[in-house]
XYZ file of C-alpha atoms in Angstrom:
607
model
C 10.625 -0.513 11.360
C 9.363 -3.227 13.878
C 6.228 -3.409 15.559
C 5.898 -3.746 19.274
C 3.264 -6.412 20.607
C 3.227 -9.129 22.985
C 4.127 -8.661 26.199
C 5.347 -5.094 25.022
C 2.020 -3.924 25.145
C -0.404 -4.181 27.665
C -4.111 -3.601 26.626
C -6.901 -1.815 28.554
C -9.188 -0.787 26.148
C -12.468 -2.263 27.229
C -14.068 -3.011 23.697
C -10.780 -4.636 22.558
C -10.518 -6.793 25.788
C -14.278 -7.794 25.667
C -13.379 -9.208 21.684
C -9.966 -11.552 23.554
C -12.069 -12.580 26.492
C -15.072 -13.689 23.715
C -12.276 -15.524 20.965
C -10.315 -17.415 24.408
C -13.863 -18.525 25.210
C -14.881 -19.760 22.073
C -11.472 -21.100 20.814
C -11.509 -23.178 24.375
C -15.331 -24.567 24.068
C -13.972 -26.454 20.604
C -13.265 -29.900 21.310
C -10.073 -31.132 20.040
C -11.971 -34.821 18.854
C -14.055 -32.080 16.358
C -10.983 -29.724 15.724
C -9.166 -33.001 14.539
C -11.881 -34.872 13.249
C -11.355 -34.669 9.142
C -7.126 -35.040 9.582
C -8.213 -37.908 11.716
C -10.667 -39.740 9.530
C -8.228 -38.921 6.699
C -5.480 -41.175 8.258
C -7.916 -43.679 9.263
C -7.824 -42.917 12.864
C -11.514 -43.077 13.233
C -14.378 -44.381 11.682
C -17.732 -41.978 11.745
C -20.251 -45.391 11.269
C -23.161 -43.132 12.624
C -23.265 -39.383 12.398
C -22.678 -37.135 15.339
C -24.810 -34.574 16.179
C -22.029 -32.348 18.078
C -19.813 -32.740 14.970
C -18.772 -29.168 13.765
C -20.617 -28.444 10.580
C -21.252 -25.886 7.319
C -17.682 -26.115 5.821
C -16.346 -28.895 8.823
C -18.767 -31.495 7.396
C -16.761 -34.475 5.934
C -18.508 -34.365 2.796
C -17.083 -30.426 2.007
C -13.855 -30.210 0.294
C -12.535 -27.737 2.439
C -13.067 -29.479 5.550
C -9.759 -29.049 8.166
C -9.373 -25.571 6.713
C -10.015 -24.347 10.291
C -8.144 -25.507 13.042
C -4.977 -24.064 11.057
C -6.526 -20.915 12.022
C -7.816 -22.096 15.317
C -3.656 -23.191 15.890
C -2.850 -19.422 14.447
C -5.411 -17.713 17.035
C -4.160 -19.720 20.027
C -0.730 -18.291 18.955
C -1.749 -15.064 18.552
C -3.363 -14.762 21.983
C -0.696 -16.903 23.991
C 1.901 -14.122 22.586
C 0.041 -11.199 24.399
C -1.264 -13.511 27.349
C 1.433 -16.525 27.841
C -1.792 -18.249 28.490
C -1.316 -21.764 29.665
C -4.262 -23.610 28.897
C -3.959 -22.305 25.346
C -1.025 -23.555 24.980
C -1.815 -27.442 26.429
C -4.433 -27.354 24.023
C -2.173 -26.362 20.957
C 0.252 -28.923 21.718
C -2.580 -31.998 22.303
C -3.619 -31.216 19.000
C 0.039 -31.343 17.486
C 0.377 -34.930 19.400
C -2.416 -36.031 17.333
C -1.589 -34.638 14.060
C 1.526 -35.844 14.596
C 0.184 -39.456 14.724
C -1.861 -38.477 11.761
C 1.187 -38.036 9.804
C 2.429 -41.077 10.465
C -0.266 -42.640 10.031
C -0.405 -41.177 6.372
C 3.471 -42.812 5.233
C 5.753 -39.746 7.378
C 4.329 -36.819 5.414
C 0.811 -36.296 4.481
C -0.501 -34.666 7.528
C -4.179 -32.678 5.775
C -7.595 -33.243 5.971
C -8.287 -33.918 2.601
C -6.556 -37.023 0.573
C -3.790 -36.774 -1.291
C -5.130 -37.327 -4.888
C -7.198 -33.760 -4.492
C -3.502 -32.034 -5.455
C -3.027 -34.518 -8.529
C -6.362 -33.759 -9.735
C -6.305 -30.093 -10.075
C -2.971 -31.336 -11.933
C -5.461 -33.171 -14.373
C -7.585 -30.155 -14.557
C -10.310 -31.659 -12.390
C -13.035 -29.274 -10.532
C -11.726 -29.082 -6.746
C -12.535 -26.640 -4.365
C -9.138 -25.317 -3.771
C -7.530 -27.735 -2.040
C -3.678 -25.787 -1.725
C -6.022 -23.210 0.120
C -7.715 -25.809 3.037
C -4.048 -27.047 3.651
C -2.058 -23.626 3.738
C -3.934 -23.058 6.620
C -2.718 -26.029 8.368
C 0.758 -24.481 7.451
C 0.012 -21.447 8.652
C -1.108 -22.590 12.142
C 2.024 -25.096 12.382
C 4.309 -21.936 11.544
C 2.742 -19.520 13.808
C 2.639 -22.433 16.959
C 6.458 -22.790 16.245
C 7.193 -19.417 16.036
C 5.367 -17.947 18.687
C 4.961 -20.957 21.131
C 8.469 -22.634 20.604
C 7.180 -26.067 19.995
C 9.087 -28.207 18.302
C 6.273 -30.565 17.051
C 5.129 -27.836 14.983
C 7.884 -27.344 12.734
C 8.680 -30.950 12.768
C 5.214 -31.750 10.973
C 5.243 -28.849 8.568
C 9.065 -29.642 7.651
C 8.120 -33.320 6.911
C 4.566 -32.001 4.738
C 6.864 -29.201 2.725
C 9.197 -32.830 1.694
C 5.589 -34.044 -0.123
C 4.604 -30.566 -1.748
C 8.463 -30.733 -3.018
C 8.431 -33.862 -4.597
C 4.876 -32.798 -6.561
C 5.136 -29.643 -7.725
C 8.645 -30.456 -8.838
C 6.771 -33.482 -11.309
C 5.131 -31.146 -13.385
C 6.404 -28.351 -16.532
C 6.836 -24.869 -15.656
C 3.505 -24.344 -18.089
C 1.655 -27.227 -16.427
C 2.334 -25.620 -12.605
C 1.206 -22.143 -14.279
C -2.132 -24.278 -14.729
C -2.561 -25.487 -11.242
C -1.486 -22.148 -9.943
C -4.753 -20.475 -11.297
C -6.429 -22.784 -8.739
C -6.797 -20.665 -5.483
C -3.452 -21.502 -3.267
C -4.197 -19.462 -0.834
C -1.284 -18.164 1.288
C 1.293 -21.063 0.038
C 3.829 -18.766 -1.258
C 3.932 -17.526 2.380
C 4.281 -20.258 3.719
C 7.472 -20.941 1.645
C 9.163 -17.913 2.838
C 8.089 -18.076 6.438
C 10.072 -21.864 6.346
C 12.962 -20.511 4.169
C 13.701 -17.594 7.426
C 12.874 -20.579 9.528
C 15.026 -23.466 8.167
C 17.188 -21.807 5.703
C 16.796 -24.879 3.615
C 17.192 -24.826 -0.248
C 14.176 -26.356 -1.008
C 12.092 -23.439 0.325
C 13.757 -21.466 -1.802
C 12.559 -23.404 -5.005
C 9.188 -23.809 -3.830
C 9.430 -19.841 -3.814
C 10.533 -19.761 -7.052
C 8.076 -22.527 -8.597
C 4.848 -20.596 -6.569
C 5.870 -17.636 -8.488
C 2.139 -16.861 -10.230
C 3.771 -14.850 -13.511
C -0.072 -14.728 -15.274
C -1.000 -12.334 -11.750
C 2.745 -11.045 -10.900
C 3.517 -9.597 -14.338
C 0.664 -7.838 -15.771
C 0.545 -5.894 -12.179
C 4.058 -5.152 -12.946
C 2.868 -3.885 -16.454
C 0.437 -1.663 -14.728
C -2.542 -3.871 -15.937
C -5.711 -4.205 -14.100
C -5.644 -7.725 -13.729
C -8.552 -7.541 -10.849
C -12.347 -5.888 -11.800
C -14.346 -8.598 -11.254
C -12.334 -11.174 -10.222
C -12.422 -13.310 -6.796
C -10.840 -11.184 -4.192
C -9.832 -13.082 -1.411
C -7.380 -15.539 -4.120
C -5.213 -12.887 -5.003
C -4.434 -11.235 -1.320
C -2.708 -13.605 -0.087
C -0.826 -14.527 -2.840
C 0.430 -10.853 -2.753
C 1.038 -11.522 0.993
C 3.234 -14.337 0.169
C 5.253 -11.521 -2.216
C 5.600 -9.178 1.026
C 6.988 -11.679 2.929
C 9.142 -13.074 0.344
C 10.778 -9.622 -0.068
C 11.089 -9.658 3.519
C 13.172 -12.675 3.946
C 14.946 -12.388 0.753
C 15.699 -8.908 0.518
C 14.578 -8.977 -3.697
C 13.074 -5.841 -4.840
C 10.524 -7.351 -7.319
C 8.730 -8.945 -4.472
C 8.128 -5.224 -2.937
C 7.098 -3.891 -6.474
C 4.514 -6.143 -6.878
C 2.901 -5.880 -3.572
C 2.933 -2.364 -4.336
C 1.587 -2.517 -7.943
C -0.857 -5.002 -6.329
C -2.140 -2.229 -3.286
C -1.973 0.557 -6.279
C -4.130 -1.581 -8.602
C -6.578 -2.806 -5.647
C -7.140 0.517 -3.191
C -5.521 3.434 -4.624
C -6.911 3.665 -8.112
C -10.183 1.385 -7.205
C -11.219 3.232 -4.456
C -13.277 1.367 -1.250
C -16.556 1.597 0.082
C -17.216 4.489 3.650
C -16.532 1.693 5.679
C -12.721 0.754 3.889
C -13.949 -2.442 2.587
C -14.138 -3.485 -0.948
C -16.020 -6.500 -2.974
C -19.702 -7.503 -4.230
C -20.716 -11.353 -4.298
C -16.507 -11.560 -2.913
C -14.741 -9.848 -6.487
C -13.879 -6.596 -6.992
C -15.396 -4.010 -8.172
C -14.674 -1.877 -11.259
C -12.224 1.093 -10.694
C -14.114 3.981 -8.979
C -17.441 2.156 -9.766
C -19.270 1.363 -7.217
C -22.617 2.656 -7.459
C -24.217 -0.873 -9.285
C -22.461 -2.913 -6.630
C -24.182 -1.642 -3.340
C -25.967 -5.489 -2.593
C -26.232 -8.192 0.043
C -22.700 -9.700 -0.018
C -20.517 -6.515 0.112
C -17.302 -6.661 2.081
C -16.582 -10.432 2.638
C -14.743 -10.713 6.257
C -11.744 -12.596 4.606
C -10.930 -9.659 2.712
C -11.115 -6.947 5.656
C -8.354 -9.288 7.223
C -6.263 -9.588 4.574
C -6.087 -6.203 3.643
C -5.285 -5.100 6.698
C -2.681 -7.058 6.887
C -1.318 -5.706 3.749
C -1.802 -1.878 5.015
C 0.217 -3.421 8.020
C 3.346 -4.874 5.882
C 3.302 -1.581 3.563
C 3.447 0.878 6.639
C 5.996 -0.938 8.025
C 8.037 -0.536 4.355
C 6.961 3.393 4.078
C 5.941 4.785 6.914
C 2.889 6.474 5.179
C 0.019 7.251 7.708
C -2.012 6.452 4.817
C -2.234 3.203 5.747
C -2.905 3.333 8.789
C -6.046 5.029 7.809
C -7.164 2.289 6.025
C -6.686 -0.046 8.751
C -8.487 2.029 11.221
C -11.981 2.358 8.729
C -11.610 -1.194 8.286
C -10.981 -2.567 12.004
C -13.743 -0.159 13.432
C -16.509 -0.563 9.976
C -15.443 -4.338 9.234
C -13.797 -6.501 11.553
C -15.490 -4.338 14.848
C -19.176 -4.517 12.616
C -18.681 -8.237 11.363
C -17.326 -10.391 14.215
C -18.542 -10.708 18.332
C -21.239 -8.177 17.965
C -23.982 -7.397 20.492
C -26.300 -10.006 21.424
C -24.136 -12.534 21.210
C -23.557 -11.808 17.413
C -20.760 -14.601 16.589
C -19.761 -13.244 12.375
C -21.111 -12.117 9.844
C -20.012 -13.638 5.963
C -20.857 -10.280 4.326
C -21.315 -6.595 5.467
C -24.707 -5.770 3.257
C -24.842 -2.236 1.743
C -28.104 -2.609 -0.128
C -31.030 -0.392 1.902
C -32.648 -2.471 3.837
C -30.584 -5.068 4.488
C -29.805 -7.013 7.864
C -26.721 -8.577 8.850
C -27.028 -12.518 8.594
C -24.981 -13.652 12.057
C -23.561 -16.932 12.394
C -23.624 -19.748 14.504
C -20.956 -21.160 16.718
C -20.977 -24.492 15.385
C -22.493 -25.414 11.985
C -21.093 -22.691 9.120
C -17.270 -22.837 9.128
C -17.526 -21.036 6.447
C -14.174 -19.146 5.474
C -14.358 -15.952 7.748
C -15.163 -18.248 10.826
C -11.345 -18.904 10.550
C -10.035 -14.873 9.715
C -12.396 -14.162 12.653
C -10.775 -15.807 15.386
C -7.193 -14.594 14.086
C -8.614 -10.989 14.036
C -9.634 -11.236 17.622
C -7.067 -12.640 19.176
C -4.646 -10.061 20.004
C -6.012 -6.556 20.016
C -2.483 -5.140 21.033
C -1.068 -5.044 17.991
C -0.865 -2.405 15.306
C -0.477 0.648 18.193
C 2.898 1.062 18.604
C 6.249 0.816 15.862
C 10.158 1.444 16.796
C 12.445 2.659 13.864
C 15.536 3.368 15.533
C 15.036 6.351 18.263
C 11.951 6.896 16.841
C 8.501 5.497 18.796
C 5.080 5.983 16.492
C 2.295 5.700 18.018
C -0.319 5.038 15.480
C -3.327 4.058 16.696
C -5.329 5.152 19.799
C -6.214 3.067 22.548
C -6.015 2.768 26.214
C -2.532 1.088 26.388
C 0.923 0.675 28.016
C 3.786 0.185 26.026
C 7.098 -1.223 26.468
C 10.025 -0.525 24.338
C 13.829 0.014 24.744
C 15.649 3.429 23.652
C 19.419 3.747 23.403
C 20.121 0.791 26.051
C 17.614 2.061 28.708
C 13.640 0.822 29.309
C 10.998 3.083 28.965
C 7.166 3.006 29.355
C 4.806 5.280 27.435
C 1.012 5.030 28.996
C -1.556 5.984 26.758
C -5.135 6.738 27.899
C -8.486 8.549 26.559
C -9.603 11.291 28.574
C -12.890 10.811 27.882
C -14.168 14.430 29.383
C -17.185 12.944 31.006
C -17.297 13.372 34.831
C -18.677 10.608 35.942
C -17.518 6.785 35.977
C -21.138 5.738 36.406
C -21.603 2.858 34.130
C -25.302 1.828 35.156
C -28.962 2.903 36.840
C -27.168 1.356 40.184
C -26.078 4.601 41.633
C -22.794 2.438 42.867
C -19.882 4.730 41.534
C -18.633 7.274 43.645
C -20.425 10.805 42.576
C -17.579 13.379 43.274
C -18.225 16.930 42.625
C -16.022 18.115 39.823
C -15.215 20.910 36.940
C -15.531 18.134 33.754
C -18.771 17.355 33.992
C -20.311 20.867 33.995
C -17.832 21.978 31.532
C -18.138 19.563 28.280
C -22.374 19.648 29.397
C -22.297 17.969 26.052
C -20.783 15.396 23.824
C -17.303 17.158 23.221
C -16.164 17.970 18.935
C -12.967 16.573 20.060
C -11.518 13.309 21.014
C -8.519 13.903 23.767
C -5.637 11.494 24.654
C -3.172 11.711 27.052
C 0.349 9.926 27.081
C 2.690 10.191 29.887
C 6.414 8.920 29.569
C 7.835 6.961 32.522
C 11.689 6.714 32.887
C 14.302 5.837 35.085
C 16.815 8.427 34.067
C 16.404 10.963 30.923
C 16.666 9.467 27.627
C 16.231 11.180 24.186
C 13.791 9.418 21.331
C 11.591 10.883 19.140
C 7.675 10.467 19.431
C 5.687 10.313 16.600
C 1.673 10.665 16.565
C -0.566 10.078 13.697
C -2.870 12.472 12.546
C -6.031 10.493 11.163
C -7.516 11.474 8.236
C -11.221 12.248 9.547
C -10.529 14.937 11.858
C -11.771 18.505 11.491
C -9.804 21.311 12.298
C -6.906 21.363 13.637
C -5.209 18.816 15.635
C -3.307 20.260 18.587
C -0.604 18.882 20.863
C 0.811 19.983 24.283
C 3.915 18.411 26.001
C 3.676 19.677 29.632
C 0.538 22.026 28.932
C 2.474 23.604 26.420
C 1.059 23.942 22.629
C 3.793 22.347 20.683
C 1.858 21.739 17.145
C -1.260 23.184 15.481
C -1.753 20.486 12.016
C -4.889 20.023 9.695
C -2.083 17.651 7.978
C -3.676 14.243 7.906
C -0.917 12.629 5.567
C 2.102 12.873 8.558
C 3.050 11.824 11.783
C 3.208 14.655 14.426
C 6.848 14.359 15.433
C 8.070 15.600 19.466
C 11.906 15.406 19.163
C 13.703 15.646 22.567
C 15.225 14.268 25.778
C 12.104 13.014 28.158
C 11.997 13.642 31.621
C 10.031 10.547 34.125
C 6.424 12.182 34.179
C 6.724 13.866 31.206
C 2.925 14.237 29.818
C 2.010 15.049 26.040
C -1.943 16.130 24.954
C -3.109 15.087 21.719
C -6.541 16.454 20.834
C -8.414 15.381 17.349
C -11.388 17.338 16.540
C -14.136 15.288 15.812
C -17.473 16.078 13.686
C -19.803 14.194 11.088
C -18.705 13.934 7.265
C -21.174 12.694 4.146
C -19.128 10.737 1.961
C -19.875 10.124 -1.689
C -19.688 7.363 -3.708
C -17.304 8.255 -6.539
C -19.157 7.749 -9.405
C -22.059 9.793 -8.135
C -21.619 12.592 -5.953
C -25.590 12.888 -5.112
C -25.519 9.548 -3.449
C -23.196 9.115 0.174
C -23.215 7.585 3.672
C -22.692 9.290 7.288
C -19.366 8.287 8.700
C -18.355 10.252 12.523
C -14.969 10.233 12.940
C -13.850 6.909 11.605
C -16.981 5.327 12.341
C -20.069 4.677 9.902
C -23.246 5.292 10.970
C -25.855 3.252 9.482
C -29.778 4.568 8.985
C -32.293 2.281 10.628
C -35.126 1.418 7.960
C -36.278 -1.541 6.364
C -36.906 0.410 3.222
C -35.000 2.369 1.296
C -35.047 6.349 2.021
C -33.782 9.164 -0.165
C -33.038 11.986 2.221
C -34.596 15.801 1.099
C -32.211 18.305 2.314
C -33.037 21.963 3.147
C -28.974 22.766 3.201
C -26.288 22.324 0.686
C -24.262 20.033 3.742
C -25.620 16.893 4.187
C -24.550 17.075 7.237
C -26.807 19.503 8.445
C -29.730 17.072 8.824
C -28.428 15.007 11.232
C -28.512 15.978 14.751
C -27.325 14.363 18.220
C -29.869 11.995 19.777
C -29.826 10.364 23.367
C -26.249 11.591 23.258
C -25.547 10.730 27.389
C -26.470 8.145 29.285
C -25.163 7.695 32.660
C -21.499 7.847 32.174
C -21.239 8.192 28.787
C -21.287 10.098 25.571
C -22.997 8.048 23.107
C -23.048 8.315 19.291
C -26.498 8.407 17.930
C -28.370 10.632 15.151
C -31.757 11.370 13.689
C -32.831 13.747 11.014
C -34.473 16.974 11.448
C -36.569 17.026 8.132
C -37.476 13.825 7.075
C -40.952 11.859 7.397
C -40.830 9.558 9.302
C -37.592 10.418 10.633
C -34.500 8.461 10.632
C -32.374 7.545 13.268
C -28.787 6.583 12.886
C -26.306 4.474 14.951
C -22.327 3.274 14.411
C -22.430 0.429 12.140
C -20.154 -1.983 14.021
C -23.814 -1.308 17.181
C -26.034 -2.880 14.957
C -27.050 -6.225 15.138
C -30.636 -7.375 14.152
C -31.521 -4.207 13.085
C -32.530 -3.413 9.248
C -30.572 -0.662 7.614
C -29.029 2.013 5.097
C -25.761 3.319 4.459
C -25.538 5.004 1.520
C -28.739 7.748 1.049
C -29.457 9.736 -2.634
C -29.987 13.049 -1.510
C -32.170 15.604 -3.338
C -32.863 19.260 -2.497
């Protein structure tokens, strides 16, 4: 199964285009002097006599040992972006940076191209305390990779090629136990890297480097069925399991897939997440199905939400299971849509707190660099992308967004438009009574917010082709999901764990209805079942308080105390709540709307 993205899809979802326009602005306002500034002091290339105040900072600073770690993601963003967009300045900017690093290299004997010296590597060797340096400089891989793959330049590949030669000649110095050693310092996404070069190059080396970056002390005891992960750092382990599902997917070896899938069953399936989809306290995991004791101030670390996601992403495209699709639909809309270019101007957010009372703690644009700053501008890039899969004749459409898509089915091109009716009459966006007001049916007829979310999809074609269509049924709706092709009702499903499947030969202007009831659930922690948070849909809705509330009920549905609040305003149906029986009342709002706001998600209830 492939995905379809780039210039196969074409994006109008206004939320998702807002989050591009933001990450284009903010990955242009970054000066290439600053983006460069550790690889170039590292090769000697400058000399920083007097400290400058537009420097970037936090993590940036020359005196952290992760400094460089982010323009490998700045290089993977620009990618990512200029493979939807083709956009050109992007681009120039990429390939001025390469230039330089490219002179760094040199510079540094032909090889050594990082930010950080040389001697870091030989020193976790020694068993000397150093904040992961394989980590800062897989990103730099990562960005050359994903410049050369997407962008087609040359330079890219050249410089990664040449800085594989050095990471060759080391790890090859030291004892299969001594490398074992060094491993259990966080590598980040290296075994990755190895695989992406090995489809790239096809050269031998990459294949030992897979084989060396082989972590038995995590790979085998997940194989074993071991929980190797309560209470250990997250964000170490994920994309080392990453590097496994890519491995398998350039070398074909089983044992790759089984531990990414040991690694998903040990981490999500029998751990259980949070409402939201995201996992981690203080960045480790939490105990299996525990959760309860870990509700704090650094829940849900940014890093992780990414990762994961991509995970989800690799196993779908493996099984097929809709299951994972939920997951990545909780965690774009409750973690990367609540922790990155939020109102206000709302840059990221570290952590996603889940203690009562808590406030998000928003970034600045130029002096944290902490990890996420990098996972953030990746995760905005490109918005097209996990919407649309091709297996064959099959098309699955599994998420839902205003979108074209373009895709090719049994030698002939076809475009499927998707687009959200969203049953409100009016297009009037603001007081300014600008719009035009024509008199119609909708907006008498759905006088409130609908229970049902409706999207349309109409198939354009040249001449009739067969394919199957397959739509996902998410797991949060509540009745039945119904769908029409050509005002015809073609499938009644409360089935959330399978793909709605239209098998037939499609006409040009052939239109298919999918409606998904919609409605509030309470969901409990698992380890107490008196103690939940308000999710609509697949969004969370967060309490606004500054102190913590226990909610008395006067129903057995938790539900039942919520009601709609401000629900319209001008063109649109809004999602707000506020209790009925509580003093003071409450009111609630999605979590991915609040920005300086104190609040609760999870509420004890009592009758």
């Amino acid at each position: 199964m492939k995905e379809l993205k780039g210039k196969s899809v074409k994006l109008f979802e206004g939320e998702m285009l807002r989050r591009e326009q933001e990450n284009k602005k903010y990955l242009m306002s970054l000066e290439n002097l600053y983006l460069l500034r550790s690889y170039r002091h590292e090769a000697g290339r400058f000399s920083d006599r007097e400290h400058d105040v537009n420097a970037l900072n936090g993590w940036e600073d020359l005196s952290c040992q992760l400094r460089g770690h982010f323009l490998g993601h700045w290089l993977s963003a620009a990618a990512f972006h200029y493979q939807e967009t083709e956009d050109v300045e992007l681009k120039a900017k990429a390939e001025a940076i390469l230039m330089e690093l490219e002179e760094c290299q040199k510079d540094n004997g032909g090889e050594w191209a990082c930010s950080i010296p040389e001697k870091y590597l030989y020193w976790i060797g020694q068993g000397r305390n150093i904040w992961a340096p394989q980590y800062t400089i897989h990103k730099l891989f990562m960005g050359l990779v994903d410049v050369y793959r997407i962008m087609k330049v040359e330079r890219a590949l050249a410089i990664a090629d040449k800085l594989a030669d050095w990471f060759y000649r080391w790890s090859g110095s030291y004892s299969d136990e001594e490398f074992d050693d060094i491993l259990d310092v966080e590598t980040g996404g290296m075994l990755e890297i190895w695989a992406d070069l090995l489809e790239i190059t096809g050269d031998k080396k990459y294949k030992t480097l897979l084989t060396r970056y082989y972590r038995g002390r995590l790979f085998d005891p997940l194989l074993e069925g071991k929980d190797v992960l309560t209470n250990m750092h997250a964000n170490t382990t994920i994309p080392e399991i990453m590097g496994c599902a890519r491995a398998y997917e350039v070398t074909g070896e089983e044992k790759w897939l089984e531990i990414t899938k040991a690694y998903w069953k040990c981490a999500v399936t029998d751990r259980g997440y949070f409402v939201t989809g995201g996992q981690t306290q203080g960045e480790i995991w939490t105990p299996k199905m525990k959760m309860k004791a870990r509700l704090g101030d650094k829940n849900q670390e940014h890093c992780t939400v990414y990762n994961m996601i991509r995970l989800a992403e690799f196993l779908f495209r493996q099984t097929g299971d809709p299951a994972y699709m939920h997951y990545i639909e909780y965690n774009v809309q409750n973690g990367i849509f609540a922790q990155t270019y939020g109102p206000n101007g709302g840059l990221l957010t570290y952590f996603l707190p889940m203690k009562a009372g808590s406030k998000k703690d928003w970034a600045g644009r130029r002096d944290t660099f902490f990890c996420c700053h990098g996972t953030m501008v990746q995760a905005n890039a490109a918005w097209n992308r996990r919407l649309y899969y091709q297996d064959a004749d099959k098309l699955y459409v599994t998420s839902y967004a205003n979108s074209d898509v373009v895709f090719e089915m049994n030698g002939q091109r076809v475009r499927l438009v998707q687009r959200q009716d969203m049953l409100n009459g009016s297009m009037m966006t603001c007081s300014e009574n600008n719009t035009k007001q024509t008199v119609n049916d909708i907006a008498a007829a759905y006088a409130n917010r609908p229970d049902f979310r409706k999207y349309d999809f109409v198939v354009n074609t040249d001449s009739d082709v067969a394919f199957t269509l397959l739509l996902r049924i998410p797991d949060w709706i509540k009745a039945d999901a119904c769908v029409y092709v050509n005002d015809e009702l073609v499938e009644e499903t409360a089935a959330t764990d399978r793909f709605v499947t239209i098998d037939r030969t499609w006409k040009d202007g052939d239109k298919v209805v999918l409606t998904l009831p919609i409605g509030l659930d309470f969901i409990t922690l698992p380890d107490d079942e008196t103690m939940g948070a308000f999710r609509y849909g697949p969004d969370v809705l967060a309490g606004v308080t500054d102190k913590e509330r226990i909610l008395k009920l006067e129903s057995d549905k938790p539900e039942d105390e919520l009601s709609a609040d401000t629900e319209r305003q001008w063109g649109d149906f809004r999602t707000f709540y506020r209790t009925e029986n509580q003093d003071p009342g409450i009111s609630f709002m999605k979590l991915n709307d609040i920005y300086e706001e104190p609040y609760q998600l999870y509420f004890k209830i009592k009758k």
